[in-house]
Coordinates of C-alpha atoms in Angstrom, one line a residue:
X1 CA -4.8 -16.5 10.0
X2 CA -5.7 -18.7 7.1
X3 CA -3.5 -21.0 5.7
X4 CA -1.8 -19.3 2.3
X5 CA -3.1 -22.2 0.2
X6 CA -6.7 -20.7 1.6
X7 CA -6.4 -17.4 0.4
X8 CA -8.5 -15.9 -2.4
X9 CA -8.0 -11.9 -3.3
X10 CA -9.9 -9.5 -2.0
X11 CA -11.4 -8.8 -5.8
X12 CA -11.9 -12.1 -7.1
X13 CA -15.2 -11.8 -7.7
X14 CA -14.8 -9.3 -10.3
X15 CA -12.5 -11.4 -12.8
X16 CA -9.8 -8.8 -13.4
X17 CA -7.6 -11.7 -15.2
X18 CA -10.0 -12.0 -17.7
X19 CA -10.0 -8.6 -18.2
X20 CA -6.1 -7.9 -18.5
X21 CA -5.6 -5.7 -21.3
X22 CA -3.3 -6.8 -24.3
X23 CA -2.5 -3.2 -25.3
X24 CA -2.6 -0.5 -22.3
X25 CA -0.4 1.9 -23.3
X26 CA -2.6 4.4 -25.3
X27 CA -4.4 3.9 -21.9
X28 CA -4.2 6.8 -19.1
X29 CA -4.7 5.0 -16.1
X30 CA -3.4 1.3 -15.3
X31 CA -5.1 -0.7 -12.6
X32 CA -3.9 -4.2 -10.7
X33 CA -4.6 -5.8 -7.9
X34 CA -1.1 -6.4 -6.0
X35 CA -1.4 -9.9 -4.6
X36 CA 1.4 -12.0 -2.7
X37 CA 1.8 -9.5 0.2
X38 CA 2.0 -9.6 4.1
X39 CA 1.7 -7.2 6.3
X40 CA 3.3 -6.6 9.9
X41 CA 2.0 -3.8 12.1
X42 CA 4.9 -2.2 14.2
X43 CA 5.1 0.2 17.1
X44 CA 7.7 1.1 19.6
X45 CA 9.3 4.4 20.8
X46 CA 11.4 5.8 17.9
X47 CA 13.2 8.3 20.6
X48 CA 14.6 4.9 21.9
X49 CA 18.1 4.4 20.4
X50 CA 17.7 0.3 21.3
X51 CA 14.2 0.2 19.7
X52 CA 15.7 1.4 16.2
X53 CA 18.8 -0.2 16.1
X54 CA 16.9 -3.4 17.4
X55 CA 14.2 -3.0 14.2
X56 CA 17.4 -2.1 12.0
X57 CA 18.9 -5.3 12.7
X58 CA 15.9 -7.0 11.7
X59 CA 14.5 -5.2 8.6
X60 CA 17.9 -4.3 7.5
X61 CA 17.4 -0.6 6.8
X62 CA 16.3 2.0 9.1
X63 CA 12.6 2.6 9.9
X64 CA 11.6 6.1 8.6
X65 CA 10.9 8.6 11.7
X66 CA 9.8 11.8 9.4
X67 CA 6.4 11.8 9.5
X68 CA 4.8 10.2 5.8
X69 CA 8.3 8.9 4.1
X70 CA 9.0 5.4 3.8
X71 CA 12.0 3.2 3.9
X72 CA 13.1 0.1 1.8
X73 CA 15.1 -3.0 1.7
X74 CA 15.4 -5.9 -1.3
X75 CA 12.2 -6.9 -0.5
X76 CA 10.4 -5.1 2.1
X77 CA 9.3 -1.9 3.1
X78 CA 8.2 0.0 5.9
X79 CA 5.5 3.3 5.9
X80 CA 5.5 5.3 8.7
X81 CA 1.9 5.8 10.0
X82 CA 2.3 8.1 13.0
X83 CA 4.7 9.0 15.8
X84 CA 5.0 5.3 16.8
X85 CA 3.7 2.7 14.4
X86 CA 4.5 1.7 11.2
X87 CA 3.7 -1.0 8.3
X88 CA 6.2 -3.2 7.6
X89 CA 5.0 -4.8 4.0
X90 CA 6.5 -8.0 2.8
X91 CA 6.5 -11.2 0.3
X92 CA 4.0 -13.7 1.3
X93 CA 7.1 -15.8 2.1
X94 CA 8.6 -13.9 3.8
X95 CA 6.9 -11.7 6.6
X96 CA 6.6 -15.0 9.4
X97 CA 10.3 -14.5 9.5
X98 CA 10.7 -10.7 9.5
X99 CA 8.1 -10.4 12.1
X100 CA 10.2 -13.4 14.4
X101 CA 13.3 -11.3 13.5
X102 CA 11.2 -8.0 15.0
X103 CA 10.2 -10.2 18.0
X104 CA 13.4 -11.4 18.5
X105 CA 15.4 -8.1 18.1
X106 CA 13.2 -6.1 19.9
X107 CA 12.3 -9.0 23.2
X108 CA 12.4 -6.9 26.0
X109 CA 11.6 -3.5 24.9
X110 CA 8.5 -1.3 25.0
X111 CA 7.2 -2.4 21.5
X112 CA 4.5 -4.3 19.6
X113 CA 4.8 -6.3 16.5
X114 CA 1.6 -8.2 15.5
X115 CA 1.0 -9.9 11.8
X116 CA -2.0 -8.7 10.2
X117 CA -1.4 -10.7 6.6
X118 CA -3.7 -9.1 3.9
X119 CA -6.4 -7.7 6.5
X120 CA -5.8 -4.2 3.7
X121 CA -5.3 -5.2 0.1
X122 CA -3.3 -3.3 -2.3
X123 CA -4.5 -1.3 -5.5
X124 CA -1.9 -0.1 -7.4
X125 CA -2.9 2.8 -9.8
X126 CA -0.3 3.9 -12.5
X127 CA 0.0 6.0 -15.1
X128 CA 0.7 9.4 -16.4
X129 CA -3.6 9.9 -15.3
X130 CA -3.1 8.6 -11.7
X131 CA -2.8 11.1 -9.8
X132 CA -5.9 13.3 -11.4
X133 CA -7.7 10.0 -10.6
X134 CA -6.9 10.2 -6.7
X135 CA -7.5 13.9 -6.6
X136 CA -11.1 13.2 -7.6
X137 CA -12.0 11.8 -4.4
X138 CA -8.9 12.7 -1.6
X139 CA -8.5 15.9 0.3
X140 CA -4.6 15.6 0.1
X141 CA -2.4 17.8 -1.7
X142 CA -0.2 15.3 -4.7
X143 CA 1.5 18.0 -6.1
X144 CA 4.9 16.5 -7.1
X145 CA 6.0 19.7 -5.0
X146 CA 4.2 18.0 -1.8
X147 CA 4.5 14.1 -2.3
X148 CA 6.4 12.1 -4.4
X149 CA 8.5 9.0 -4.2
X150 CA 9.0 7.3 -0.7
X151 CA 6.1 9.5 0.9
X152 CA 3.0 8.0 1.8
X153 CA -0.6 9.0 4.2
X154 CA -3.5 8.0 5.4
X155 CA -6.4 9.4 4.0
X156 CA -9.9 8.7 2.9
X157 CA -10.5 8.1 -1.2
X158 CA -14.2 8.6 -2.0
X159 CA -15.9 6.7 1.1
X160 CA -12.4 4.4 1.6
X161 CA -10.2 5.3 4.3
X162 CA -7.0 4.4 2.6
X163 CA -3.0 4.8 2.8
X164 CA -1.5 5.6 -0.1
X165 CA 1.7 5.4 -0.9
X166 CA 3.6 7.1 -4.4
X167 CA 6.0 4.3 -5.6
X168 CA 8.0 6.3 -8.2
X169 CA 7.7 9.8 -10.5
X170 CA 5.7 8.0 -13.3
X171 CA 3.5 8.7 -11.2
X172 CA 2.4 4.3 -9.5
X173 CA 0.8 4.6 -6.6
X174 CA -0.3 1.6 -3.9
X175 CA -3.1 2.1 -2.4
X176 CA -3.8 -0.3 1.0
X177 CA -7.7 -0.5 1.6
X178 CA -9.4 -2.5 3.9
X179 CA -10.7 -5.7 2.3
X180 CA -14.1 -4.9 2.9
X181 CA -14.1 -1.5 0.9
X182 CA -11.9 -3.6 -2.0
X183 CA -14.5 -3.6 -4.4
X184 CA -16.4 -0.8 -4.1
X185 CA -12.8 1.1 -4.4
X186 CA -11.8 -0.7 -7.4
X187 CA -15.0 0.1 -9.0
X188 CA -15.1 3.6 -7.9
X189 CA -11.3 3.6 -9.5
X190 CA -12.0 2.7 -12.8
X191 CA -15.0 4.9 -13.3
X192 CA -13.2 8.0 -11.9
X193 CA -10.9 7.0 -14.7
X194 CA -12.9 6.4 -17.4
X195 CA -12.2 10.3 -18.9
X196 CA -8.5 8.9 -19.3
X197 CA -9.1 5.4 -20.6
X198 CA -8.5 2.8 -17.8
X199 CA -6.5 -0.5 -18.7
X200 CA -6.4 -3.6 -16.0
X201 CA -3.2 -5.0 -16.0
X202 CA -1.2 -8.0 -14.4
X203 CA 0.9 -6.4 -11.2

């Protein structure tokens, strides 16, 4: 893993802070790149009482065993991504020691926790837009009704295969992309919003 001096964002190239927008809000659709995150890949047996008490102790809240919700703490989270895994996402400074903490709770036990830092960046994509954005290129069903707050999926968005998480009612969504299909997300992003008027912004 590089060192965190080392790092560069996955969508440097493109020059977003030069493009930050002074005055989004006649805009439809708000676009940042979320930066300063860490992320912990997680899987154990959730029908094992010691497995999520163990994790418990460690995150400080309980994982989430319905399938797509997500649970939070102060600073982290964690998305559920199928019967046995899950993404814990964390502060830069903070995810070597939550993933010791997961090691150290969970020693012993059928269970995997492995650091995977920024190997998926994060889009998030706000606004009262958003959400006709995604629909342009995702098969899944974001009626309010359906998804909402603390529910995320994995899915593909245009030619991305994606997780997207809803954040809060406004609607903000994150959307964790591999580093690789960064850009061409990004891009696809802001001229599937363009009908709306897209503003870059600072996350």
């Amino acid at each position: 893993m590089a060192e965190t001096y080392q790092r560069q964002g996955a969508l440097a190239a493109l020059g977003l802070e030069a493009r930050i927008t002074r005055d989004p809000l006649s805009a439809g659709v708000l676009l940042s790149e979320q930066t300063g995150l860490d992320q912990i890949n997680l899987r154990g047996d959730p029908s094992a009482a010691a497995f999520l008490q163990g994790a418990r102790n460690a995150l400080g809240y309980a994982l989430p065993v319905e399938a797509n919700t997500v649970s939070a703490g102060s600073s982290s989270r964690a998305l559920w991504l199928g019967p046995n895994e899950w993404l814990v996402v964390a502060p830069l400074g903070e995810s070597a020691g939550l993933a010791g903490a997961l090691r150290g709770a969970l020693g012993g036990q059928h269970a995997a926790v492995n650091e995977i830092g920024d190997a998926r960046m994060v889009i998030s994509l706000k606004g009262k837009n958003s959400r006709e954005v995604i629909m342009k290129g995702c098969p899944l069903d974001l009626h309010p009704g359906t998804f909402g707050p603390m529910r995320c999926a994995q899915s593909r968005l245009a030619k991305a295969n994606v997780i997207i998480e809803q954040r809060d009612d406004q609607p903000s969504y994150d959307l964790y992309v591999m580093r690789s299909f960064a850009r061409y997300l990004w891009q696809w992003l802001e001229d599937a919003g363009r009908e709306y008027g897209v503003a870059i912004v600072r996350s």
